[in-house]
Tab-separated table of C-alpha atoms in Angstrom:
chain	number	residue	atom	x	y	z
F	157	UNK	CA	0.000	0.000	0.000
F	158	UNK	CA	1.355	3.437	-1.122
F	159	UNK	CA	2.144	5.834	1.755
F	160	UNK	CA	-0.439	8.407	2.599
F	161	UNK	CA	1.473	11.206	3.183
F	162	UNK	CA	3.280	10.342	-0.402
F	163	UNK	CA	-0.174	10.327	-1.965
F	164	UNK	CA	-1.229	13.338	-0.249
F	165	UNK	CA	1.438	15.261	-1.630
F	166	UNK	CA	0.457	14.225	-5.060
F	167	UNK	CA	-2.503	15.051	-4.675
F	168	UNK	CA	-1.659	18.573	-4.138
F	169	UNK	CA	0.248	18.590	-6.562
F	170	UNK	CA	-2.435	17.514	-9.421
F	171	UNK	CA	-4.508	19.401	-7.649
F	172	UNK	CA	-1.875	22.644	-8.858
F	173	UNK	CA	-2.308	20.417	-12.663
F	174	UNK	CA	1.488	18.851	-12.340
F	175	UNK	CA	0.758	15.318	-14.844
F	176	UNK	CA	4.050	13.713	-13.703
F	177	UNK	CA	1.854	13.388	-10.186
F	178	UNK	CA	-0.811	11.788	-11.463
F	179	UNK	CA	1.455	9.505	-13.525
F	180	UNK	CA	3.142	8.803	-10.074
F	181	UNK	CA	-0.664	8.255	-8.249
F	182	UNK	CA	-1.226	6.002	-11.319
F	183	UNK	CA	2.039	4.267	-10.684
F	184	UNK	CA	1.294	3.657	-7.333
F	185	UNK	CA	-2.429	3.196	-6.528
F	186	UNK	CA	-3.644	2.055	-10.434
F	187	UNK	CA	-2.675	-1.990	-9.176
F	188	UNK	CA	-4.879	-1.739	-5.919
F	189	UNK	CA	-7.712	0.293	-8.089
F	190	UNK	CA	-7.629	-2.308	-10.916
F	191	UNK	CA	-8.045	-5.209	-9.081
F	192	UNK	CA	-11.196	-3.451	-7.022
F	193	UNK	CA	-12.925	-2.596	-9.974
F	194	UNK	CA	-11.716	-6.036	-11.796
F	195	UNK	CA	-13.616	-7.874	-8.335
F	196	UNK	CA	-16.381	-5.416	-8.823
F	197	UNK	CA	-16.994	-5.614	-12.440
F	198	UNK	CA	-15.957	-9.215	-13.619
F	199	UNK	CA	-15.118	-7.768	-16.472
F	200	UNK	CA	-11.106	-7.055	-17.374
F	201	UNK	CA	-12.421	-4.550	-20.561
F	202	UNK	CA	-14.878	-3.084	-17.981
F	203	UNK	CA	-12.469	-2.750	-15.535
F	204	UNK	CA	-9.994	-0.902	-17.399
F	205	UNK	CA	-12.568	1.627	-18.901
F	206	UNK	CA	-13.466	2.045	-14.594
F	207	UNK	CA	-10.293	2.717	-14.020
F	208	UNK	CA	-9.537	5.447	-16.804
F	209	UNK	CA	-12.597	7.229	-15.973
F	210	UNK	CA	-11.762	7.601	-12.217
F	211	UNK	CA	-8.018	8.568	-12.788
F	212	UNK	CA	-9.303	11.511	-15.017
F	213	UNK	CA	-11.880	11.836	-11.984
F	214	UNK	CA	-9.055	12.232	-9.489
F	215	UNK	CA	-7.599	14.507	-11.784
F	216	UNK	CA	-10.043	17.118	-11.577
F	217	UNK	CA	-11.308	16.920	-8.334
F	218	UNK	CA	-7.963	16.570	-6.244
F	219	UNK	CA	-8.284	20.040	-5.280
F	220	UNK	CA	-11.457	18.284	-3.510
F	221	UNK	CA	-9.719	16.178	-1.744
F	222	UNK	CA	-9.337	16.794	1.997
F	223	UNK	CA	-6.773	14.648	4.190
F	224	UNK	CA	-8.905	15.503	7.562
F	225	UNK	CA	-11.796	13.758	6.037
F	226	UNK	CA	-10.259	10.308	4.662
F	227	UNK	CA	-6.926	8.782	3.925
F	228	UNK	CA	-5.831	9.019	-0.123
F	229	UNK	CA	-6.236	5.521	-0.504
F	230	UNK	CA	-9.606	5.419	0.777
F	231	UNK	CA	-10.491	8.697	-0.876
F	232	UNK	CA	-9.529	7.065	-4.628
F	233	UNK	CA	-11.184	4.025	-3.862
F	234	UNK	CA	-14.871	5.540	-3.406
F	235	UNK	CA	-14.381	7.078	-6.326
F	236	UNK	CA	-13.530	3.715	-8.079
F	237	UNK	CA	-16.238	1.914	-5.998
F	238	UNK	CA	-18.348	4.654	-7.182
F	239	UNK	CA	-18.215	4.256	-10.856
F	240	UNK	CA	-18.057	0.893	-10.842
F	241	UNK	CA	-22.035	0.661	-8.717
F	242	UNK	CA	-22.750	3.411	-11.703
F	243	UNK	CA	-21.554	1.152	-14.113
F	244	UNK	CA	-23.357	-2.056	-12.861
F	245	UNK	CA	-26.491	0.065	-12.692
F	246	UNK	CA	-26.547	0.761	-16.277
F	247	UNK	CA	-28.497	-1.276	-18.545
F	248	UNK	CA	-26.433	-3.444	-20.959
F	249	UNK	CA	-26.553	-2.123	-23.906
F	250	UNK	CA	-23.637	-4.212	-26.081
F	251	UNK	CA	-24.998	-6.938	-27.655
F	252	UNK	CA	-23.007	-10.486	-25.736
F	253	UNK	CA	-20.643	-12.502	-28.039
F	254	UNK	CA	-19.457	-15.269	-25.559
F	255	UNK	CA	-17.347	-17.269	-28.208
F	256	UNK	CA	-15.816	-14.082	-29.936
F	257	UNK	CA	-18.294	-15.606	-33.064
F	258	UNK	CA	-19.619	-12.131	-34.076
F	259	UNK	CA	-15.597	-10.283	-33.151
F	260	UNK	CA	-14.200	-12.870	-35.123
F	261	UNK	CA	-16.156	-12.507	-38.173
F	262	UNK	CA	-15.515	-9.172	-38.207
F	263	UNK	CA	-11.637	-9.057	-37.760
F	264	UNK	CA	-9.264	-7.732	-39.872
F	265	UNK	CA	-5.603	-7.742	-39.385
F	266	UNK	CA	-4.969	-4.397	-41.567
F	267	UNK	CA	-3.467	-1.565	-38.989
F	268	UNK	CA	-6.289	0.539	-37.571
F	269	UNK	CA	-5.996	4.131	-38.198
F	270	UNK	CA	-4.273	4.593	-35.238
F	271	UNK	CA	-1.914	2.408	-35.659
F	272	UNK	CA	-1.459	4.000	-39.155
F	273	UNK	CA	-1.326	7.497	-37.561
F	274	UNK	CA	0.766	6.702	-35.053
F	275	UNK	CA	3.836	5.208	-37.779
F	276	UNK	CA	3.594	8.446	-39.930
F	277	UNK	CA	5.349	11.732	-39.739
F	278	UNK	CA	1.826	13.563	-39.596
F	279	UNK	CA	1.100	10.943	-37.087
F	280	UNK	CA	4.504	12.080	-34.855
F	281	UNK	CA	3.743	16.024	-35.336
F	282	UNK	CA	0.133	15.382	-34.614
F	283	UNK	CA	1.538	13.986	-30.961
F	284	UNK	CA	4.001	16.623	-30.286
F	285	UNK	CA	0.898	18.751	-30.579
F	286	UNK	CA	-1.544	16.713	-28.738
F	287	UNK	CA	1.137	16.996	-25.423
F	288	UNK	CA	1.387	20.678	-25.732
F	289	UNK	CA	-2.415	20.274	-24.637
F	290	UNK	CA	-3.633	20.517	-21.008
F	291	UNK	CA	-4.597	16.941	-20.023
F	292	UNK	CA	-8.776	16.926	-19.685
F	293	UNK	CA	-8.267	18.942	-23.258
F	294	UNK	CA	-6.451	16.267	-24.250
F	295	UNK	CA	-7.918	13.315	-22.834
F	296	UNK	CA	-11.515	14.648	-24.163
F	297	UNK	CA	-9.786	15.058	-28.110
F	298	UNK	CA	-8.173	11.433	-27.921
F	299	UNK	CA	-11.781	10.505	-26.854
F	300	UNK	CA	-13.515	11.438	-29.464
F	301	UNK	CA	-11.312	11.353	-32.767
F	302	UNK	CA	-9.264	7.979	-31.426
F	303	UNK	CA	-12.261	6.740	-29.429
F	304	UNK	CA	-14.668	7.749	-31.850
F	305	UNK	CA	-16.971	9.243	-28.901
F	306	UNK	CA	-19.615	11.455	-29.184
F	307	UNK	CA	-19.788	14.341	-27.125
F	308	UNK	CA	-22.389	13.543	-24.339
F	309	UNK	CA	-20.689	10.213	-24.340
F	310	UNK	CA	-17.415	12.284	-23.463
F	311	UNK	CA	-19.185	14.386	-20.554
F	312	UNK	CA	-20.636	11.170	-19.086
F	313	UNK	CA	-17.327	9.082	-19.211
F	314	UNK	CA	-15.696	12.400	-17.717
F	315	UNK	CA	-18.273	13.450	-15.293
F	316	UNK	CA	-18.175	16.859	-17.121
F	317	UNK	CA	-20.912	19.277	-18.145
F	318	UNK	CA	-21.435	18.818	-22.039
F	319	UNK	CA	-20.608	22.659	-22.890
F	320	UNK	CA	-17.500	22.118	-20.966
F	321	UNK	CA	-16.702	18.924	-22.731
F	322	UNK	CA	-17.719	21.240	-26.146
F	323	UNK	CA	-15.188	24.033	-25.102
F	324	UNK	CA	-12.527	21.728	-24.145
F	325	UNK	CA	-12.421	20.003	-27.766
F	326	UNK	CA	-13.302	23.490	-29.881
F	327	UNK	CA	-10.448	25.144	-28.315
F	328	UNK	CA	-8.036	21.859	-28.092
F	329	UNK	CA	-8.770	21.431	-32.544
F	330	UNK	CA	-8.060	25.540	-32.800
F	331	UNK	CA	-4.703	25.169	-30.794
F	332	UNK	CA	-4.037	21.832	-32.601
F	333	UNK	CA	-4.536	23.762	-36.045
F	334	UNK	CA	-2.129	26.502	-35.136
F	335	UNK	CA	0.626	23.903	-34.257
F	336	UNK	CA	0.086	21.790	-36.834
F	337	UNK	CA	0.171	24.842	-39.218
């Protein structure tokens, strides 16, 4: 178990918006998070979606959290208890494919666009870009051009008014234009 005084610190700090923090909270808490949501959820895709969704949750409510009212540990895990009761609450809406039939018929081993993206030059300029973006900016971009979200999809998964979630991606493309220019 990470120590709490360690984790209170980082939280400060991503409370101030310092990423390597949260990459450090991620480091340390994401293994005890994971496998609460994994035991919650059954579900290892599930499970990682949780878990993304709460980090980006503890992202921008850190300035939130208070140390007099709960340890960090205990603090992170309601949130991932949280969404995971949210997400076991919600009717299913995916369509079950037990033996990977329906996945399987559909496969193709061509490189997703990603993948292609990601291997070009435009693909390595497009990235330099992207991490000149403040992280929810970012995260809520990559959501919906890589995830192929829509927006109210976005605010849901990010616990984030829509126009907010607008905003964020308007003003992310404009500064993504101008560097890409």
């Amino acid at each position: 178990m990470p120590d709490a005084q360690h984790l209170q610190t980082l939280l400060a700090q991503c409370a101030d918006k310092r990423e390597s923090a949260l990459a450090e909270i991620y480091r340390l808490a994401s293994p005890h998070l994971f496998a609460l949501a994994r035991r919650m959820l059954r579900d290892q895709a599930a499970a990682e979606d949780v878990l993304q969704e709460c980090f980006v949750s503890i992202w921008r409510q850190a300035g939130q959290y208070q140390a007099a009212q709960s340890q960090p540990m205990t603090w992170m895990t309601r949130i991932v208890r949280n969404r995971c009761i949210d997400r076991l609450r919600r009717p299913g809406i995916e369509v079950p494919d037990p033996d990977d039939a329906l996945t399987l018929a559909m496969a193709d081993d061509s490189p997703g666009p990603l993948a292609r993206l990601e291997t070009s030059q435009e693909g390595r300029r497009l990235a330099d870009c992207m991490a000149q973006l403040e992280g929810p900016q970012r995260v809520a971009i990559a959501m919906a051009f890589f995830d192929d979200l829509a927006h109210p999809d976005i605010a849901t998964r990010l616990d984030t008014p829509l126009g907010t979630i607008k905003s964020w991606i308007r003003r992310g493309m404009q500064r993504l234009k101008r560097c890409l220019e």
